[in-house]
mmCIF file of C-alpha atoms in Angstrom:
data_model
loop_
_atom_site.group_PDB
_atom_site.id
_atom_site.type_symbol
_atom_site.label_atom_id
_atom_site.label_comp_id
_atom_site.label_asym_id
_atom_site.label_seq_id
_atom_site.Cartn_x
_atom_site.Cartn_y
_atom_site.Cartn_z
ATOM 1 C CA MET A 1 -49.998 66.072 66.661
ATOM 2 C CA ALA A 2 -46.824 66.146 64.643
ATOM 3 C CA LEU A 3 -45.509 64.102 61.785
ATOM 4 C CA LEU A 4 -43.743 60.952 62.858
ATOM 5 C CA PHE A 5 -40.088 61.588 63.745
ATOM 6 C CA SER A 6 -39.155 65.115 62.638
ATOM 7 C CA LEU A 7 -40.543 66.584 59.436
ATOM 8 C CA ILE A 8 -38.260 65.717 56.538
ATOM 9 C CA LEU A 9 -38.509 68.104 53.633
ATOM 10 C CA ALA A 10 -38.635 66.677 50.135
ATOM 11 C CA ILE A 11 -36.987 69.834 48.819
ATOM 12 C CA CYS A 12 -33.364 70.490 49.752
ATOM 13 C CA THR A 13 -31.645 73.850 49.530
ATOM 14 C CA GLY A 14 -28.132 74.028 48.166
ATOM 15 C CA PRO A 15 -25.739 76.172 46.155
ATOM 16 C CA GLY A 16 -27.471 77.860 43.233
ATOM 17 C CA ILE A 17 -27.310 76.139 39.899
ATOM 18 C CA LEU A 18 -27.278 79.541 38.257
ATOM 19 C CA GLY A 19 -24.994 81.132 40.832
ATOM 20 C CA SER A 20 -27.781 82.061 43.263
ATOM 21 C CA LEU A 21 -29.663 79.969 45.845
ATOM 22 C CA SER A 22 -31.624 77.195 44.142
ATOM 23 C CA ARG A 23 -33.464 73.987 45.013
ATOM 24 C CA VAL A 24 -34.090 70.548 43.587
ATOM 25 C CA ARG A 25 -36.885 68.041 44.141
ATOM 26 C CA LEU A 26 -38.415 64.766 42.937
ATOM 27 C CA VAL A 27 -42.099 64.916 41.981
ATOM 28 C CA GLY A 28 -44.801 62.267 41.546
ATOM 29 C CA GLY A 29 -43.058 59.220 43.027
ATOM 30 C CA ASP A 30 -44.181 56.894 45.781
ATOM 31 C CA HIS A 31 -41.970 58.719 48.297
ATOM 32 C CA ARG A 32 -39.804 61.817 48.529
ATOM 33 C CA CYS A 33 -36.753 60.020 47.099
ATOM 34 C CA GLU A 34 -38.356 59.023 43.775
ATOM 35 C CA GLY A 35 -39.921 60.942 40.920
ATOM 36 C CA ARG A 36 -39.479 63.395 38.070
ATOM 37 C CA VAL A 37 -36.464 65.691 38.536
ATOM 38 C CA GLU A 38 -37.233 69.391 38.891
ATOM 39 C CA VAL A 39 -34.998 72.342 39.776
ATOM 40 C CA GLN A 40 -35.901 75.897 40.676
ATOM 41 C CA GLN A 41 -35.011 78.497 38.097
ATOM 42 C CA ASP A 42 -36.000 82.155 38.510
ATOM 43 C CA ASP A 43 -38.621 81.336 41.175
ATOM 44 C CA GLU A 44 -40.315 78.618 39.114
ATOM 45 C CA TRP A 45 -39.924 74.852 38.981
ATOM 46 C CA VAL A 46 -38.616 73.444 35.694
ATOM 47 C CA THR A 47 -37.891 69.899 34.518
ATOM 48 C CA VAL A 48 -34.468 68.528 33.569
ATOM 49 C CA CYS A 49 -33.623 67.048 30.150
ATOM 50 C CA ASP A 50 -32.408 63.440 30.188
ATOM 51 C CA ASP A 51 -29.452 63.999 27.826
ATOM 52 C CA TYR A 52 -26.335 62.818 29.767
ATOM 53 C CA TRP A 53 -28.594 61.879 32.693
ATOM 54 C CA ASN A 54 -27.212 58.630 34.108
ATOM 55 C CA MET A 55 -26.501 56.815 37.364
ATOM 56 C CA ASP A 56 -23.720 59.274 38.250
ATOM 57 C CA SER A 57 -26.258 62.103 38.003
ATOM 58 C CA VAL A 58 -28.760 60.181 40.124
ATOM 59 C CA ALA A 59 -26.095 59.464 42.765
ATOM 60 C CA VAL A 60 -25.419 63.189 43.108
ATOM 61 C CA LEU A 61 -29.115 64.025 43.270
ATOM 62 C CA CYS A 62 -29.768 61.384 45.945
ATOM 63 C CA ARG A 63 -26.893 62.765 47.998
ATOM 64 C CA GLU A 64 -28.191 66.330 47.662
ATOM 65 C CA LEU A 65 -31.696 65.312 48.775
ATOM 66 C CA GLY A 66 -30.411 63.406 51.802
ATOM 67 C CA CYS A 67 -31.775 60.127 50.439
ATOM 68 C CA GLY A 68 -30.141 56.712 50.378
ATOM 69 C CA PRO A 69 -28.065 55.264 47.515
ATOM 70 C CA ALA A 70 -29.093 55.695 43.889
ATOM 71 C CA ARG A 71 -31.183 52.788 42.581
ATOM 72 C CA LYS A 72 -31.935 53.625 38.929
ATOM 73 C CA THR A 73 -32.663 56.264 36.328
ATOM 74 C CA MET A 74 -36.197 56.622 35.062
ATOM 75 C CA SER A 75 -38.146 58.510 32.450
ATOM 76 C CA GLY A 76 -39.812 61.447 34.153
ATOM 77 C CA THR A 77 -42.889 60.801 32.015
ATOM 78 C CA VAL A 78 -43.894 57.792 34.139
ATOM 79 C CA TYR A 79 -44.631 60.052 37.107
ATOM 80 C CA GLY A 80 -47.903 61.918 37.430
ATOM 81 C CA PRO A 81 -49.400 64.378 37.268
ATOM 82 C CA VAL A 82 -48.591 65.030 33.604
ATOM 83 C CA THR A 83 -46.137 67.880 33.184
ATOM 84 C CA PRO A 84 -48.022 71.081 32.222
ATOM 85 C CA LYS A 85 -47.297 72.145 28.646
ATOM 86 C CA ASP A 86 -46.318 75.613 29.810
ATOM 87 C CA GLN A 87 -43.757 74.302 32.317
ATOM 88 C CA LYS A 88 -40.252 75.005 31.086
ATOM 89 C CA VAL A 89 -37.293 72.670 30.658
ATOM 90 C CA PHE A 90 -34.089 73.683 32.440
ATOM 91 C CA ILE A 91 -31.684 75.567 30.195
ATOM 92 C CA HIS A 92 -28.704 73.332 31.102
ATOM 93 C CA LEU A 93 -27.790 69.649 30.910
ATOM 94 C CA PHE A 94 -25.881 68.065 33.801
ATOM 95 C CA ARG A 95 -22.681 66.065 33.281
ATOM 96 C CA CYS A 96 -21.810 64.584 36.666
ATOM 97 C CA ASN A 97 -18.998 62.223 37.631
ATOM 98 C CA GLY A 98 -20.886 60.974 40.682
ATOM 99 C CA ILE A 99 -18.753 62.449 43.473
ATOM 100 C CA GLU A 100 -20.265 65.942 43.572
ATOM 101 C CA GLU A 101 -22.287 66.987 46.625
ATOM 102 C CA SER A 102 -24.995 68.693 44.548
ATOM 103 C CA LEU A 103 -26.087 69.071 40.931
ATOM 104 C CA SER A 104 -24.810 72.653 41.016
ATOM 105 C CA GLN A 105 -21.253 71.272 41.170
ATOM 106 C CA CYS A 106 -21.647 69.163 38.016
ATOM 107 C CA GLU A 107 -20.445 70.368 34.633
ATOM 108 C CA LYS A 108 -23.220 71.889 32.536
ATOM 109 C CA GLU A 109 -23.989 72.302 28.849
ATOM 110 C CA ASP A 110 -26.727 74.228 27.121
ATOM 111 C CA ALA A 111 -29.883 72.173 26.586
ATOM 112 C CA ILE A 112 -31.007 72.479 22.981
ATOM 113 C CA GLY A 113 -34.281 71.135 21.610
ATOM 114 C CA CYS A 114 -35.384 69.229 24.718
ATOM 115 C CA SER A 115 -39.091 68.631 25.330
ATOM 116 C CA HIS A 116 -41.055 67.079 28.173
ATOM 117 C CA VAL A 117 -40.910 63.611 26.585
ATOM 118 C CA GLU A 118 -37.228 63.756 27.615
ATOM 119 C CA ASP A 119 -37.835 64.709 31.252
ATOM 120 C CA ALA A 120 -35.426 62.939 33.605
ATOM 121 C CA GLY A 121 -36.474 60.861 36.587
ATOM 122 C CA ALA A 122 -34.654 59.151 39.438
ATOM 123 C CA VAL A 123 -35.118 56.545 42.142
ATOM 124 C CA CYS A 124 -33.113 56.671 45.380
ATOM 125 C CA GLU A 125 -33.444 54.472 48.440
ATOM 126 C CA LEU A 126 -35.166 55.966 51.466
ATOM 127 C CA PRO A 127 -32.870 56.490 54.456
ATOM 128 C CA GLU A 128 -33.311 53.705 56.971
ATOM 129 C CA SER A 129 -35.820 54.740 59.650
ATOM 130 C CA VAL A 130 -37.525 51.481 60.618
ATOM 131 C CA ARG A 131 -36.408 47.868 60.820
ATOM 132 C CA LEU A 132 -37.440 44.441 62.062
ATOM 133 C CA ALA A 133 -34.654 43.154 64.286
ATOM 134 C CA ASP A 134 -33.579 39.713 65.531
ATOM 135 C CA GLY A 135 -36.005 37.777 63.327
ATOM 136 C CA PRO A 136 -35.344 34.913 60.908
ATOM 137 C CA GLY A 137 -35.188 37.390 58.016
ATOM 138 C CA ARG A 138 -35.526 41.089 57.310
ATOM 139 C CA CYS A 139 -39.320 40.805 57.023
ATOM 140 C CA GLN A 140 -39.907 39.412 60.529
ATOM 141 C CA GLY A 141 -38.738 40.704 63.856
ATOM 142 C CA ARG A 142 -38.926 43.200 66.691
ATOM 143 C CA VAL A 143 -40.054 46.636 65.518
ATOM 144 C CA GLU A 144 -37.446 49.339 65.935
ATOM 145 C CA VAL A 145 -37.595 52.951 64.786
ATOM 146 C CA LYS A 146 -34.688 55.331 64.376
ATOM 147 C CA PHE A 147 -35.329 58.591 66.187
ATOM 148 C CA GLN A 148 -32.705 61.298 66.664
ATOM 149 C CA GLY A 149 -30.009 58.862 65.580
ATOM 150 C CA GLU A 150 -30.952 56.118 68.054
ATOM 151 C CA TRP A 151 -32.729 52.816 67.427
ATOM 152 C CA SER A 152 -35.619 52.250 69.844
ATOM 153 C CA SER A 153 -38.071 49.385 70.289
ATOM 154 C CA VAL A 154 -41.820 50.030 70.174
ATOM 155 C CA CYS A 155 -44.293 49.346 72.974
ATOM 156 C CA GLN A 156 -47.561 47.502 72.447
ATOM 157 C CA ALA A 157 -49.637 50.401 73.789
ATOM 158 C CA GLY A 158 -48.421 52.688 71.002
ATOM 159 C CA TRP A 159 -48.860 50.242 68.136
ATOM 160 C CA SER A 160 -51.551 48.831 65.835
ATOM 161 C CA PHE A 161 -51.951 46.368 62.974
ATOM 162 C CA ALA A 162 -52.389 49.356 60.639
ATOM 163 C CA ALA A 163 -48.893 50.512 61.614
ATOM 164 C CA ALA A 164 -47.581 46.998 60.958
ATOM 165 C CA LYS A 165 -49.030 47.171 57.409
ATOM 166 C CA VAL A 166 -47.140 50.411 56.806
ATOM 167 C CA VAL A 167 -43.869 48.945 58.098
ATOM 168 C CA CYS A 168 -44.155 45.920 55.803
ATOM 169 C CA ARG A 169 -44.810 48.213 52.845
ATOM 170 C CA GLN A 170 -41.908 50.527 53.708
ATOM 171 C CA LEU A 171 -39.491 47.606 54.015
ATOM 172 C CA GLU A 172 -40.649 46.313 50.597
ATOM 173 C CA CYS A 173 -41.834 43.073 52.140
ATOM 174 C CA GLY A 174 -45.148 41.383 51.474
ATOM 175 C CA ARG A 175 -48.356 42.038 53.383
ATOM 176 C CA ALA A 176 -48.452 42.142 57.180
ATOM 177 C CA THR A 177 -49.604 38.824 58.611
ATOM 178 C CA LEU A 178 -48.965 39.221 62.338
ATOM 179 C CA THR A 179 -48.294 41.815 64.995
ATOM 180 C CA ARG A 180 -48.093 40.763 68.606
ATOM 181 C CA ARG A 181 -46.869 41.901 71.964
ATOM 182 C CA GLY A 182 -44.034 40.161 73.634
ATOM 183 C CA CYS A 183 -40.737 38.854 72.383
ATOM 184 C CA ASN A 184 -38.865 36.039 74.057
ATOM 185 C CA LYS A 185 -35.800 36.907 76.099
ATOM 186 C CA GLU A 186 -33.484 36.276 73.168
ATOM 187 C CA THR A 187 -35.280 38.777 70.921
ATOM 188 C CA GLN A 188 -36.227 41.511 73.397
ATOM 189 C CA GLY A 189 -34.716 44.929 72.920
ATOM 190 C CA GLN A 190 -31.980 46.227 75.190
ATOM 191 C CA GLY A 191 -31.975 49.957 74.601
ATOM 192 C CA ALA A 192 -34.475 52.814 74.534
ATOM 193 C CA ILE A 193 -38.234 52.449 74.088
ATOM 194 C CA TRP A 194 -39.844 54.862 71.636
ATOM 195 C CA GLN A 195 -41.602 57.781 73.313
ATOM 196 C CA ARG A 196 -44.289 58.254 70.666
ATOM 197 C CA LYS A 197 -47.628 56.709 69.760
ATOM 198 C CA ALA A 198 -48.223 56.135 66.038
ATOM 199 C CA SER A 199 -51.616 56.741 64.448
ATOM 200 C CA CYS A 200 -51.657 55.084 61.011
ATOM 201 C CA SER A 201 -54.528 54.388 58.641
ATOM 202 C CA GLY A 202 -52.604 51.509 57.086
ATOM 203 C CA GLN A 203 -52.524 53.191 53.667
ATOM 204 C CA GLU A 204 -49.375 55.265 54.235
ATOM 205 C CA VAL A 205 -46.277 54.511 52.164
ATOM 206 C CA ASN A 206 -43.840 55.190 55.017
ATOM 207 C CA LEU A 207 -44.069 55.266 58.786
ATOM 208 C CA GLN A 208 -42.966 58.917 58.630
ATOM 209 C CA ASP A 209 -46.296 59.706 56.963
ATOM 210 C CA CYS A 210 -48.310 58.554 59.985
ATOM 211 C CA LEU A 211 -49.386 61.047 62.610
ATOM 212 C CA SER A 212 -47.895 60.615 66.069
ATOM 213 C CA GLU A 213 -47.933 62.155 69.495
ATOM 214 C CA VAL A 214 -45.518 62.183 72.385
ATOM 215 C CA TRP A 215 -46.787 60.134 75.303
ATOM 216 C CA GLU A 216 -45.623 59.026 78.696
ATOM 217 C CA HIS A 217 -45.489 55.287 79.293
ATOM 218 C CA ASN A 218 -44.174 52.748 81.750
ATOM 219 C CA CYS A 219 -43.482 50.062 79.160
ATOM 220 C CA THR A 220 -40.771 47.453 79.567
ATOM 221 C CA HIS A 221 -39.117 45.298 76.931
ATOM 222 C CA ASP A 222 -41.597 42.550 77.834
ATOM 223 C CA GLU A 223 -44.046 44.596 75.744
ATOM 224 C CA ASP A 224 -41.834 45.035 72.672
ATOM 225 C CA MET A 225 -43.815 44.656 69.446
ATOM 226 C CA TRP A 226 -43.085 41.864 66.982
ATOM 227 C CA VAL A 227 -44.225 42.058 63.343
ATOM 228 C CA GLU A 228 -44.242 39.440 60.617
ATOM 229 C CA CYS A 229 -44.680 40.256 56.917
ATOM 230 C CA GLU A 230 -44.961 37.968 53.946
ATOM 231 C CA ASP A 231 -41.829 37.530 51.869
ATOM 232 C CA PRO A 232 -41.092 40.312 49.350
ATOM 233 C CA PHE A 233 -43.492 40.443 46.431
ATOM 234 C CA GLY A 234 -42.059 40.164 42.930
ATOM 235 C CA LEU A 235 -43.450 40.302 39.419
ATOM 236 C CA LYS A 236 -42.164 39.925 35.876
ATOM 237 C CA LEU A 237 -43.373 39.750 32.278
ATOM 238 C CA VAL A 238 -42.172 36.660 30.401
ATOM 239 C CA GLY A 239 -42.223 35.529 26.779
ATOM 240 C CA GLY A 240 -41.885 39.011 25.266
ATOM 241 C CA ARG A 241 -39.113 40.860 23.484
ATOM 242 C CA SER A 242 -38.216 42.873 26.594
ATOM 243 C CA HIS A 243 -39.044 43.096 30.295
ATOM 244 C CA CYS A 244 -41.875 45.506 29.385
ATOM 245 C CA GLU A 245 -44.113 42.955 27.657
ATOM 246 C CA GLY A 246 -45.211 39.393 28.230
ATOM 247 C CA ARG A 247 -47.278 37.050 30.347
ATOM 248 C CA LEU A 248 -47.533 38.300 33.919
ATOM 249 C CA GLU A 249 -46.033 36.182 36.676
ATOM 250 C CA VAL A 250 -45.882 37.000 40.391
ATOM 251 C CA LEU A 251 -43.635 35.618 43.110
ATOM 252 C CA HIS A 252 -45.216 34.270 46.283
ATOM 253 C CA LYS A 253 -43.624 32.022 48.900
ATOM 254 C CA GLY A 254 -40.619 31.573 46.650
ATOM 255 C CA GLU A 255 -42.661 30.263 43.697
ATOM 256 C CA TRP A 256 -43.588 32.021 40.453
ATOM 257 C CA GLY A 257 -47.181 31.756 39.239
ATOM 258 C CA SER A 258 -49.553 33.399 36.759
ATOM 259 C CA VAL A 259 -52.504 35.753 37.260
ATOM 260 C CA CYS A 260 -56.062 35.109 36.031
ATOM 261 C CA ASP A 261 -57.676 37.800 33.852
ATOM 262 C CA ASP A 262 -61.025 37.837 35.741
ATOM 263 C CA GLY A 263 -61.600 41.462 36.761
ATOM 264 C CA TRP A 264 -58.342 42.605 35.158
ATOM 265 C CA GLY A 265 -58.363 46.048 33.526
ATOM 266 C CA GLN A 266 -56.216 48.887 32.228
ATOM 267 C CA GLU A 267 -55.788 50.224 35.765
ATOM 268 C CA ALA A 268 -54.030 46.992 36.707
ATOM 269 C CA ASP A 269 -51.894 47.238 33.541
ATOM 270 C CA ARG A 270 -50.863 50.712 34.671
ATOM 271 C CA VAL A 271 -49.763 49.456 38.094
ATOM 272 C CA VAL A 272 -47.678 46.657 36.541
ATOM 273 C CA CYS A 273 -45.987 48.949 34.006
ATOM 274 C CA ARG A 274 -45.123 51.505 36.660
ATOM 275 C CA GLN A 275 -43.817 48.863 39.075
ATOM 276 C CA LEU A 276 -41.510 47.469 36.366
ATOM 277 C CA GLY A 277 -40.147 50.919 35.498
ATOM 278 C CA CYS A 278 -41.680 50.832 32.025
ATOM 279 C CA GLY A 279 -43.795 53.426 30.208
ATOM 280 C CA GLN A 280 -47.566 53.611 29.875
ATOM 281 C CA PRO A 281 -49.666 50.482 29.140
ATOM 282 C CA LEU A 282 -50.494 49.989 25.458
ATOM 283 C CA SER A 283 -53.597 47.786 25.907
ATOM 284 C CA PRO A 284 -53.166 45.705 22.715
ATOM 285 C CA PRO A 285 -55.951 43.417 21.458
ATOM 286 C CA VAL A 286 -56.396 39.935 22.878
ATOM 287 C CA LYS A 287 -54.732 38.365 19.822
ATOM 288 C CA ILE A 288 -51.475 40.168 20.592
ATOM 289 C CA ARG A 289 -51.620 39.273 24.286
ATOM 290 C CA ARG A 290 -52.084 35.576 23.512
ATOM 291 C CA ARG A 291 -48.823 35.358 21.596
ATOM 292 C CA PHE A 292 -46.978 35.134 24.926
ATOM 293 C CA GLY A 293 -48.512 31.716 25.546
ATOM 294 C CA PRO A 294 -50.086 30.127 28.624
ATOM 295 C CA GLY A 295 -48.224 29.576 31.845
ATOM 296 C CA VAL A 296 -47.702 26.333 33.728
ATOM 297 C CA GLY A 297 -47.947 25.488 37.391
ATOM 298 C CA ARG A 298 -49.444 27.843 39.949
ATOM 299 C CA ILE A 299 -52.155 30.428 39.321
ATOM 300 C CA TRP A 300 -51.592 32.750 42.248
ATOM 301 C CA LEU A 301 -54.091 35.595 41.816
ATOM 302 C CA ASP A 302 -57.665 36.045 40.587
ATOM 303 C CA ASP A 303 -60.227 38.879 40.591
ATOM 304 C CA VAL A 304 -57.542 41.563 40.845
ATOM 305 C CA ASN A 305 -59.189 44.984 41.044
ATOM 306 C CA CYS A 306 -56.800 47.959 40.930
ATOM 307 C CA SER A 307 -57.560 51.672 41.011
ATOM 308 C CA GLY A 308 -54.370 52.398 39.038
ATOM 309 C CA LYS A 309 -52.820 54.423 41.851
ATOM 310 C CA GLU A 310 -51.330 51.543 43.849
ATOM 311 C CA PRO A 311 -47.503 51.492 44.037
ATOM 312 C CA SER A 312 -47.521 47.686 43.878
ATOM 313 C CA LEU A 313 -49.842 45.103 42.361
ATOM 314 C CA GLU A 314 -49.884 43.351 45.727
ATOM 315 C CA GLN A 315 -51.850 46.275 47.187
ATOM 316 C CA CYS A 316 -54.729 45.798 44.735
ATOM 317 C CA PRO A 317 -57.713 43.894 46.186
ATOM 318 C CA HIS A 318 -57.844 40.266 45.070
ATOM 319 C CA ARG A 319 -58.896 36.818 46.184
ATOM 320 C CA SER A 320 -56.652 35.138 48.697
ATOM 321 C CA TRP A 321 -53.383 33.808 47.318
ATOM 322 C CA GLY A 322 -53.888 30.606 45.353
ATOM 323 C CA TYR A 323 -57.714 30.788 45.244
ATOM 324 C CA HIS A 324 -59.189 30.981 41.727
ATOM 325 C CA ASN A 325 -61.615 29.378 39.259
ATOM 326 C CA CYS A 326 -59.375 29.773 36.190
ATOM 327 C CA ASN A 327 -57.113 27.828 33.864
ATOM 328 C CA HIS A 328 -53.971 28.983 32.080
ATOM 329 C CA ARG A 329 -55.921 30.061 28.969
ATOM 330 C CA GLU A 330 -56.977 33.030 31.122
ATOM 331 C CA ASP A 331 -53.460 34.128 32.118
ATOM 332 C CA VAL A 332 -52.933 37.896 32.123
ATOM 333 C CA ALA A 333 -50.472 39.425 29.642
ATOM 334 C CA VAL A 334 -49.324 43.061 29.713
ATOM 335 C CA VAL A 335 -47.629 45.258 27.108
ATOM 336 C CA CYS A 336 -46.047 48.552 28.212
ATOM 337 C CA GLU A 337 -44.204 51.274 26.358
ATOM 338 C CA GLU A 338 -40.428 50.861 26.467
ATOM 339 C CA GLN A 339 -38.403 52.951 28.885
ATOM 340 C CA GLN A 340 -36.620 55.834 27.156
ATOM 341 C CA SER A 341 -33.332 54.464 25.789
ATOM 342 C CA GLY A 342 -31.428 57.481 27.079
ATOM 343 C CA LEU A 343 -32.442 56.640 30.620
ATOM 344 C CA LEU A 344 -31.060 53.145 30.944
ATOM 345 C CA ASP A 345 -28.949 52.506 34.021
ATOM 346 C CA ALA A 346 -25.307 53.229 33.479
#
């Protein structure tokens, strides 16, 4: 078996930052295009100080890694595992204008007095490799994968509901609700049919992470796979002094609603803080949490049980949407550390 599509390395080689061959990578994120920034210096990986680190710097990094467009800057401290105390910080700061092909082409200054609390992070989009075509929205449609530069439909015999769950997650939609064989004539594919069979557990972040094997088939477009996902999941903290504190609300079927605190714990706080791009959860006493007030309207979630490792709150086990035995006096509130001020989007 081989990794789905061709193996894409998370570490790209480019002109040396110090005049010799060097490399750059993102560590600890949900995929290869997100994480704490590290560069190779004298055969060891070192972090990068966030002084002057901005969206121009992230744009260059995303380009160098072969990722999609830059999405935002982040504090490198939000990505695990925790940086070892003996790991060094890169001796230079980067001052990029955003058009360079690699960080090595950016202007540099000596880094003085930087510590790991100032580690830089970055989020880039993943290059498009899967899509749902000809549906009513981007989260419903015929499954197509991009292989060797060509979009191909997927045959029923090489597909599973576990693979559908991965596709919905990769496309940042909600949970998979349907996968079925057969599209009508208007939504059938016209081109190639994918020559691989995917083997997914359903827990993978991207379809590229699933194992696959080449297989011979006699499929026709009558067997094209159709997948439907729930609408994209959203969350926010309201009533606080910033987006990093407040009463938790989640978006489902176009309507915002609160979350009941039955089963809620620090692990769930951690997932929320990470998803919002904030720092670590502070876990204040109940009195502080109650100052954000009760919600009104829908209570969408109850009995949420996170491990703390989930990339999205939606992936934590919970009761079905809208089922609960709570009132708004039990609404969840979360307080996270603020994002480093030097890492705000430019």
